[in-house]
């Protein structure tokens, strides 16, 4: 079990309120990702749930019981830290055993769980090494192993992949998703990388300056961003946002259109522009088109075979049914 | 620095450095050599360097001097006791400052260091008076307390800098893993900080062993450590060079050895981390 | 990074150290301050129990007005200044030398550092008897060997002798710190300067020395604080005679030898103020380092 409820939770450091009153429910078994730019309060929020920081006001409930004043050791949650936070003076085996040792689980059961975790995480050959002798990816696995053996109510991940190189990151992403499918335990995962959020989450919580901008499934957020911030943050490359007279034509302060929803033509179309840099990814090509509509160039996705020379005059046509409209406050207009 | 140095240059450097090094070390070397001479050879004209009849009689004579063992024992108790006591008091304080910093942490730390700068002579009489009133004058206990207090700022400081290097996330991980505060300090922090605690211990034993203001002024016969024992040789009756050398060698040998082990920590410990 | 729980635990764990040091500082300090305004001559029957006579600033005026005061200030300045100049200049040169590639660097380092670990009474005594003694000292032999008249170092050249002993003790400290500082100098900077055509003297003057300036400042400040308080070296060698009575030795004599506590305490307050002025500069540097 692992349902986590935040009720009017706030956090202030001195006079600075980093989290204004916040309500959030994370259902049992859900993979929830907190995503936002750095300094948005996502890590603080995770540490509040962990109990490593006191909340300034409000309540946190785990499985329906109030955990606001429960110390971290007693909350039954496991955490994987950004730096892995392995105990450098203990072997891998002792690292993984530590939470069980603290809980007073008997030796035979400890060994059984360690073997199982080591097998699942490919660590069997490394159990007697010290963390210092392991690679980044292996350390990451030890940290996860240490979390798994506790059989916690929920796993908390604090940017666990940000210290790994790009190739390893993709692999670990899959492993963590795989683990979630297998264990069906609640997971809360903090990241600034929206790709991780999109690929892993059941539910994404987009945060900015401590405020929840939008909560929803990855596709909901992608297809119906609630405001210009979420529109710009979710999706790669970013959604094109256009202000001014062109937006006014649609009765909006801002309109947004994703790169894949713009048709490009050398002969005719709604908007005129000049081709700038083209990025050929093989499967797709992204064109950066200079136009008078917005200060930044518009990004347009085309098929991988499409070629346009730098400086070519082109015409763009947005697909009307994929156009997003936002009012002066940046909120979505339905 | 990837640069090649000619062999000649290196030879010149080596001989110059060794010459200077030996010159600086010479008084110590001379003392050690003299301690193995007879009294007559110790003041022979011209001085003999190595070609003398090596003897251990001076060490025997110094050891036999009724109370040498007691001075030595006093030194060990006072230096060791003040250091261990200081570390017991400083570990929790340094833990607090390193892992639960507040706005005042820096000020408290600097204030602690500033007490180390208080000139001893400025508070000599009050301490002397308090020692008489409390019956601490010429006791090992009193001296242990005073030396603990004068070195406490350095102990706190050194432990603080070592603890600071331990990532807070590791302690938080222990907390998440279900460890209580006691278990966190015992199973995670202390094992990780052992090298730091050891070098703090070392440096402070050295400082306490060599302290010579309070040990000279607050002791008479009973609790006097080696510093006072050596000072007693300054009277004319003590003009026996070989025995003086033997006594000196015994007083400095343990510290020289400890000092060589601790030279790495010496710089940051003695400059309060201002030079690393 | 903390919860209410850990914050209160922290306060509790810090308390013993803070309370002890606060007591160690405040109690004697306020007593010294108190005595400095009183006539207090225990040998003439003054005692706390009988009440002490309030004399205002008379002790302060008398301490400064006494015939021993200005000579002691002079002796203090000469010793502190002399030792500082010798240890810093030689320390820089030695650090430069030790930083060069050579064989047995570790051993040389140990030889150079060794005097710092010798207890002050030992080094004072060894120098006084085995080196500076006018008949049996090694220096006397050396003088005679060159046909010169041996010098009674500690009476004829008392201040230079004392400076020499104390410099020998503190040179390792300066060298070690400056060597550590030199080792943190970026080698590429020197190579860049070499490419720019700077000869080695100029490289030292424009790159190495400025890099060392902070470390030199720290050496000067820390040594000043300790040198103002040197005691055992004077106690063992001259006992304050032959013009080697420094300010702190004068205070020591007033307090313990002539038992004029009021006068000595007034002197103590001067010493505390003096040390604090130096300490403020040192604390500033340390404090800046804490922020970094």
mmCIF file with all atom_site columns, N, CA and C in Angstrom, chain A residues 72-114:
data_model
loop_
_atom_site.group_PDB
_atom_site.id
_atom_site.type_symbol
_atom_site.label_atom_id
_atom_site.label_alt_id
_atom_site.label_comp_id
_atom_site.label_asym_id
_atom_site.label_entity_id
_atom_site.label_seq_id
_atom_site.pdbx_PDB_ins_code
_atom_site.Cartn_x
_atom_site.Cartn_y
_atom_site.Cartn_z
_atom_site.occupancy
_atom_site.B_iso_or_equiv
_atom_site.pdbx_formal_charge
_atom_site.auth_seq_id
_atom_site.auth_comp_id
_atom_site.auth_asym_id
_atom_site.auth_atom_id
_atom_site.pdbx_PDB_model_num
ATOM 1   N N  . UNK A 1 72  ? 11.512 10.621  9.391  1.00 0.00 ? 72  UNK A N  1
ATOM 2   C CA . UNK A 1 72  ? 11.711 9.913   8.129  1.00 0.00 ? 72  UNK A CA 1
ATOM 3   C C  . UNK A 1 72  ? 11.903 8.412   8.315  1.00 0.00 ? 72  UNK A C  1
ATOM 4   N N  . UNK A 1 73  ? 12.606 8.052   9.401  1.00 0.00 ? 73  UNK A N  1
ATOM 5   C CA . UNK A 1 73  ? 12.910 6.634   9.607  1.00 0.00 ? 73  UNK A CA 1
ATOM 6   C C  . UNK A 1 73  ? 11.641 5.802   9.773  1.00 0.00 ? 73  UNK A C  1
ATOM 7   N N  . UNK A 1 74  ? 10.544 6.450   10.213 1.00 0.00 ? 74  UNK A N  1
ATOM 8   C CA . UNK A 1 74  ? 9.341  5.694   10.553 1.00 0.00 ? 74  UNK A CA 1
ATOM 9   C C  . UNK A 1 74  ? 8.267  5.778   9.474  1.00 0.00 ? 74  UNK A C  1
ATOM 10  N N  . UNK A 1 75  ? 8.558  6.447   8.348  1.00 0.00 ? 75  UNK A N  1
ATOM 11  C CA . UNK A 1 75  ? 7.509  6.643   7.368  1.00 0.00 ? 75  UNK A CA 1
ATOM 12  C C  . UNK A 1 75  ? 7.350  5.459   6.420  1.00 0.00 ? 75  UNK A C  1
ATOM 13  N N  . UNK A 1 76  ? 8.319  4.567   6.438  1.00 0.00 ? 76  UNK A N  1
ATOM 14  C CA . UNK A 1 76  ? 8.220  3.402   5.569  1.00 0.00 ? 76  UNK A CA 1
ATOM 15  C C  . UNK A 1 76  ? 8.434  3.730   4.102  1.00 0.00 ? 76  UNK A C  1
ATOM 16  N N  . UNK A 1 77  ? 9.161  4.807   3.843  1.00 0.00 ? 77  UNK A N  1
ATOM 17  C CA . UNK A 1 77  ? 9.450  5.173   2.454  1.00 0.00 ? 77  UNK A CA 1
ATOM 18  C C  . UNK A 1 77  ? 10.926 4.913   2.191  1.00 0.00 ? 77  UNK A C  1
ATOM 19  N N  . UNK A 1 78  ? 11.266 4.645   0.943  1.00 0.00 ? 78  UNK A N  1
ATOM 20  C CA . UNK A 1 78  ? 12.671 4.473   0.595  1.00 0.00 ? 78  UNK A CA 1
ATOM 21  C C  . UNK A 1 78  ? 13.037 5.536   -0.421 1.00 0.00 ? 78  UNK A C  1
ATOM 22  N N  . UNK A 1 79  ? 14.279 6.005   -0.347 1.00 0.00 ? 79  UNK A N  1
ATOM 23  C CA . UNK A 1 79  ? 14.672 7.103   -1.230 1.00 0.00 ? 79  UNK A CA 1
ATOM 24  C C  . UNK A 1 79  ? 15.957 6.759   -1.966 1.00 0.00 ? 79  UNK A C  1
ATOM 25  N N  . UNK A 1 80  ? 15.997 7.138   -3.226 1.00 0.00 ? 80  UNK A N  1
ATOM 26  C CA . UNK A 1 80  ? 17.218 7.011   -4.022 1.00 0.00 ? 80  UNK A CA 1
ATOM 27  C C  . UNK A 1 80  ? 17.696 8.421   -4.325 1.00 0.00 ? 80  UNK A C  1
ATOM 28  N N  . UNK A 1 81  ? 18.918 8.735   -3.870 1.00 0.00 ? 81  UNK A N  1
ATOM 29  C CA . UNK A 1 81  ? 19.398 10.110  -3.948 1.00 0.00 ? 81  UNK A CA 1
ATOM 30  C C  . UNK A 1 81  ? 20.147 10.369  -5.248 1.00 0.00 ? 81  UNK A C  1
ATOM 31  N N  . UNK A 1 82  ? 20.225 11.650  -5.575 1.00 0.00 ? 82  UNK A N  1
ATOM 32  C CA . UNK A 1 82  ? 20.932 12.071  -6.784 1.00 0.00 ? 82  UNK A CA 1
ATOM 33  C C  . UNK A 1 82  ? 22.388 11.608  -6.766 1.00 0.00 ? 82  UNK A C  1
ATOM 34  N N  . UNK A 1 83  ? 23.032 11.734  -5.583 1.00 0.00 ? 83  UNK A N  1
ATOM 35  C CA . UNK A 1 83  ? 24.445 11.326  -5.479 1.00 0.00 ? 83  UNK A CA 1
ATOM 36  C C  . UNK A 1 83  ? 24.562 9.857   -5.086 1.00 0.00 ? 83  UNK A C  1
ATOM 37  N N  . UNK A 1 84  ? 23.455 9.131   -5.076 1.00 0.00 ? 84  UNK A N  1
ATOM 38  C CA . UNK A 1 84  ? 23.351 7.725   -4.665 1.00 0.00 ? 84  UNK A CA 1
ATOM 39  C C  . UNK A 1 84  ? 23.494 7.557   -3.157 1.00 0.00 ? 84  UNK A C  1
ATOM 40  N N  . UNK A 1 85  ? 24.331 8.421   -2.521 1.00 0.00 ? 85  UNK A N  1
ATOM 41  C CA . UNK A 1 85  ? 24.473 8.399   -1.063 1.00 0.00 ? 85  UNK A CA 1
ATOM 42  C C  . UNK A 1 85  ? 24.725 7.006   -0.516 1.00 0.00 ? 85  UNK A C  1
ATOM 43  N N  . UNK A 1 86  ? 25.636 6.274   -1.151 1.00 0.00 ? 86  UNK A N  1
ATOM 44  C CA . UNK A 1 86  ? 25.999 4.960   -0.621 1.00 0.00 ? 86  UNK A CA 1
ATOM 45  C C  . UNK A 1 86  ? 26.955 5.150   0.555  1.00 0.00 ? 86  UNK A C  1
ATOM 46  N N  . UNK A 1 87  ? 26.973 4.180   1.468  1.00 0.00 ? 87  UNK A N  1
ATOM 47  C CA . UNK A 1 87  ? 27.893 4.267   2.598  1.00 0.00 ? 87  UNK A CA 1
ATOM 48  C C  . UNK A 1 87  ? 29.256 3.782   2.129  1.00 0.00 ? 87  UNK A C  1
ATOM 49  N N  . UNK A 1 88  ? 30.232 4.697   2.035  1.00 0.00 ? 88  UNK A N  1
ATOM 50  C CA . UNK A 1 88  ? 31.488 4.334   1.377  1.00 0.00 ? 88  UNK A CA 1
ATOM 51  C C  . UNK A 1 88  ? 32.302 3.319   2.163  1.00 0.00 ? 88  UNK A C  1
ATOM 52  N N  . UNK A 1 89  ? 32.039 3.213   3.468  1.00 0.00 ? 89  UNK A N  1
ATOM 53  C CA . UNK A 1 89  ? 32.853 2.313   4.284  1.00 0.00 ? 89  UNK A CA 1
ATOM 54  C C  . UNK A 1 89  ? 32.254 0.913   4.359  1.00 0.00 ? 89  UNK A C  1
ATOM 55  N N  . UNK A 1 90  ? 31.125 0.691   3.659  1.00 0.00 ? 90  UNK A N  1
ATOM 56  C CA . UNK A 1 90  ? 30.508 -0.630  3.707  1.00 0.00 ? 90  UNK A CA 1
ATOM 57  C C  . UNK A 1 90  ? 30.561 -1.269  2.321  1.00 0.00 ? 90  UNK A C  1
ATOM 58  N N  . UNK A 1 91  ? 30.611 -2.607  2.307  1.00 0.00 ? 91  UNK A N  1
ATOM 59  C CA . UNK A 1 91  ? 30.556 -3.308  1.032  1.00 0.00 ? 91  UNK A CA 1
ATOM 60  C C  . UNK A 1 91  ? 29.156 -3.158  0.446  1.00 0.00 ? 91  UNK A C  1
ATOM 61  N N  . UNK A 1 92  ? 29.007 -3.536  -0.814 1.00 0.00 ? 92  UNK A N  1
ATOM 62  C CA . UNK A 1 92  ? 27.704 -3.469  -1.462 1.00 0.00 ? 92  UNK A CA 1
ATOM 63  C C  . UNK A 1 92  ? 26.677 -4.262  -0.653 1.00 0.00 ? 92  UNK A C  1
ATOM 64  N N  . UNK A 1 93  ? 27.081 -5.461  -0.219 1.00 0.00 ? 93  UNK A N  1
ATOM 65  C CA . UNK A 1 93  ? 26.175 -6.297  0.557  1.00 0.00 ? 93  UNK A CA 1
ATOM 66  C C  . UNK A 1 93  ? 25.713 -5.567  1.816  1.00 0.00 ? 93  UNK A C  1
ATOM 67  N N  . UNK A 1 94  ? 26.670 -4.951  2.535  1.00 0.00 ? 94  UNK A N  1
ATOM 68  C CA . UNK A 1 94  ? 26.316 -4.268  3.787  1.00 0.00 ? 94  UNK A CA 1
ATOM 69  C C  . UNK A 1 94  ? 25.459 -3.042  3.508  1.00 0.00 ? 94  UNK A C  1
ATOM 70  N N  . UNK A 1 95  ? 25.745 -2.365  2.386  1.00 0.00 ? 95  UNK A N  1
ATOM 71  C CA . UNK A 1 95  ? 24.920 -1.221  2.016  1.00 0.00 ? 95  UNK A CA 1
ATOM 72  C C  . UNK A 1 95  ? 23.468 -1.637  1.857  1.00 0.00 ? 95  UNK A C  1
ATOM 73  N N  . UNK A 1 96  ? 23.276 -2.730  1.101  1.00 0.00 ? 96  UNK A N  1
ATOM 74  C CA . UNK A 1 96  ? 21.913 -3.170  0.830  1.00 0.00 ? 96  UNK A CA 1
ATOM 75  C C  . UNK A 1 96  ? 21.269 -3.681  2.112  1.00 0.00 ? 96  UNK A C  1
ATOM 76  N N  . UNK A 1 97  ? 22.095 -4.279  2.994  1.00 0.00 ? 97  UNK A N  1
ATOM 77  C CA . UNK A 1 97  ? 21.549 -4.846  4.225  1.00 0.00 ? 97  UNK A CA 1
ATOM 78  C C  . UNK A 1 97  ? 21.198 -3.780  5.258  1.00 0.00 ? 97  UNK A C  1
ATOM 79  N N  . UNK A 1 98  ? 21.803 -2.594  5.127  1.00 0.00 ? 98  UNK A N  1
ATOM 80  C CA . UNK A 1 98  ? 21.688 -1.596  6.198  1.00 0.00 ? 98  UNK A CA 1
ATOM 81  C C  . UNK A 1 98  ? 20.254 -1.305  6.656  1.00 0.00 ? 98  UNK A C  1
ATOM 82  N N  . UNK A 1 99  ? 19.324 -1.008  5.734  1.00 0.00 ? 99  UNK A N  1
ATOM 83  C CA . UNK A 1 99  ? 17.961 -0.717  6.207  1.00 0.00 ? 99  UNK A CA 1
ATOM 84  C C  . UNK A 1 99  ? 17.323 -1.911  6.914  1.00 0.00 ? 99  UNK A C  1
ATOM 85  N N  . UNK A 1 100 ? 17.675 -3.130  6.484  1.00 0.00 ? 100 UNK A N  1
ATOM 86  C CA . UNK A 1 100 ? 17.096 -4.311  7.136  1.00 0.00 ? 100 UNK A CA 1
ATOM 87  C C  . UNK A 1 100 ? 17.705 -4.502  8.514  1.00 0.00 ? 100 UNK A C  1
ATOM 88  N N  . UNK A 1 101 ? 19.015 -4.152  8.614  1.00 0.00 ? 101 UNK A N  1
ATOM 89  C CA . UNK A 1 101 ? 19.684 -4.239  9.893  1.00 0.00 ? 101 UNK A CA 1
ATOM 90  C C  . UNK A 1 101 ? 19.026 -3.262  10.880 1.00 0.00 ? 101 UNK A C  1
ATOM 91  N N  . UNK A 1 102 ? 18.713 -2.065  10.379 1.00 0.00 ? 102 UNK A N  1
ATOM 92  C CA . UNK A 1 102 ? 18.075 -1.071  11.227 1.00 0.00 ? 102 UNK A CA 1
ATOM 93  C C  . UNK A 1 102 ? 16.686 -1.532  11.659 1.00 0.00 ? 102 UNK A C  1
ATOM 94  N N  . UNK A 1 103 ? 16.025 -2.292  10.755 1.00 0.00 ? 103 UNK A N  1
ATOM 95  C CA . UNK A 1 103 ? 14.669 -2.742  11.061 1.00 0.00 ? 103 UNK A CA 1
ATOM 96  C C  . UNK A 1 103 ? 14.676 -4.020  11.881 1.00 0.00 ? 103 UNK A C  1
ATOM 97  N N  . UNK A 1 104 ? 15.847 -4.600  12.083 1.00 0.00 ? 104 UNK A N  1
ATOM 98  C CA . UNK A 1 104 ? 15.950 -5.800  12.901 1.00 0.00 ? 104 UNK A CA 1
ATOM 99  C C  . UNK A 1 104 ? 15.418 -7.058  12.236 1.00 0.00 ? 104 UNK A C  1
ATOM 100 N N  . UNK A 1 105 ? 15.553 -7.105  10.911 1.00 0.00 ? 105 UNK A N  1
ATOM 101 C CA . UNK A 1 105 ? 15.108 -8.307  10.193 1.00 0.00 ? 105 UNK A CA 1
ATOM 102 C C  . UNK A 1 105 ? 16.154 -9.409  10.363 1.00 0.00 ? 105 UNK A C  1
ATOM 103 N N  . UNK A 1 106 ? 15.717 -10.660 10.513 1.00 0.00 ? 106 UNK A N  1
ATOM 104 C CA . UNK A 1 106 ? 16.698 -11.721 10.826 1.00 0.00 ? 106 UNK A CA 1
ATOM 105 C C  . UNK A 1 106 ? 17.604 -12.025 9.629  1.00 0.00 ? 106 UNK A C  1
ATOM 106 N N  . UNK A 1 107 ? 18.765 -12.583 9.951  1.00 0.00 ? 107 UNK A N  1
ATOM 107 C CA . UNK A 1 107 ? 19.851 -12.722 8.991  1.00 0.00 ? 107 UNK A CA 1
ATOM 108 C C  . UNK A 1 107 ? 19.442 -13.514 7.746  1.00 0.00 ? 107 UNK A C  1
ATOM 109 N N  . UNK A 1 108 ? 18.716 -14.620 7.945  1.00 0.00 ? 108 UNK A N  1
ATOM 110 C CA . UNK A 1 108 ? 18.351 -15.478 6.815  1.00 0.00 ? 108 UNK A CA 1
ATOM 111 C C  . UNK A 1 108 ? 17.479 -14.708 5.823  1.00 0.00 ? 108 UNK A C  1
ATOM 112 N N  . UNK A 1 109 ? 16.524 -13.984 6.366  1.00 0.00 ? 109 UNK A N  1
ATOM 113 C CA . UNK A 1 109 ? 15.638 -13.191 5.516  1.00 0.00 ? 109 UNK A CA 1
ATOM 114 C C  . UNK A 1 109 ? 16.431 -12.082 4.817  1.00 0.00 ? 109 UNK A C  1
ATOM 115 N N  . UNK A 1 110 ? 17.363 -11.466 5.539  1.00 0.00 ? 110 UNK A N  1
ATOM 116 C CA . UNK A 1 110 ? 18.232 -10.443 4.940  1.00 0.00 ? 110 UNK A CA 1
ATOM 117 C C  . UNK A 1 110 ? 18.960 -11.018 3.738  1.00 0.00 ? 110 UNK A C  1
ATOM 118 N N  . UNK A 1 111 ? 19.597 -12.192 3.945  1.00 0.00 ? 111 UNK A N  1
ATOM 119 C CA . UNK A 1 111 ? 20.371 -12.806 2.866  1.00 0.00 ? 111 UNK A CA 1
ATOM 120 C C  . UNK A 1 111 ? 19.479 -13.110 1.667  1.00 0.00 ? 111 UNK A C  1
ATOM 121 N N  . UNK A 1 112 ? 18.289 -13.618 1.964  1.00 0.00 ? 112 UNK A N  1
ATOM 122 C CA . UNK A 1 112 ? 17.385 -13.978 0.880  1.00 0.00 ? 112 UNK A CA 1
ATOM 123 C C  . UNK A 1 112 ? 17.060 -12.739 0.038  1.00 0.00 ? 112 UNK A C  1
ATOM 124 N N  . UNK A 1 113 ? 16.732 -11.642 0.724  1.00 0.00 ? 113 UNK A N  1
ATOM 125 C CA . UNK A 1 113 ? 16.341 -10.433 -0.004 1.00 0.00 ? 113 UNK A CA 1
ATOM 126 C C  . UNK A 1 113 ? 17.531 -9.830  -0.759 1.00 0.00 ? 113 UNK A C  1
ATOM 127 N N  . UNK A 1 114 ? 18.725 -9.912  -0.126 1.00 0.00 ? 114 UNK A N  1
ATOM 128 C CA . UNK A 1 114 ? 19.912 -9.360  -0.801 1.00 0.00 ? 114 UNK A CA 1
ATOM 129 C C  . UNK A 1 114 ? 20.175 -10.136 -2.088 1.00 0.00 ? 114 UNK A C  1
#
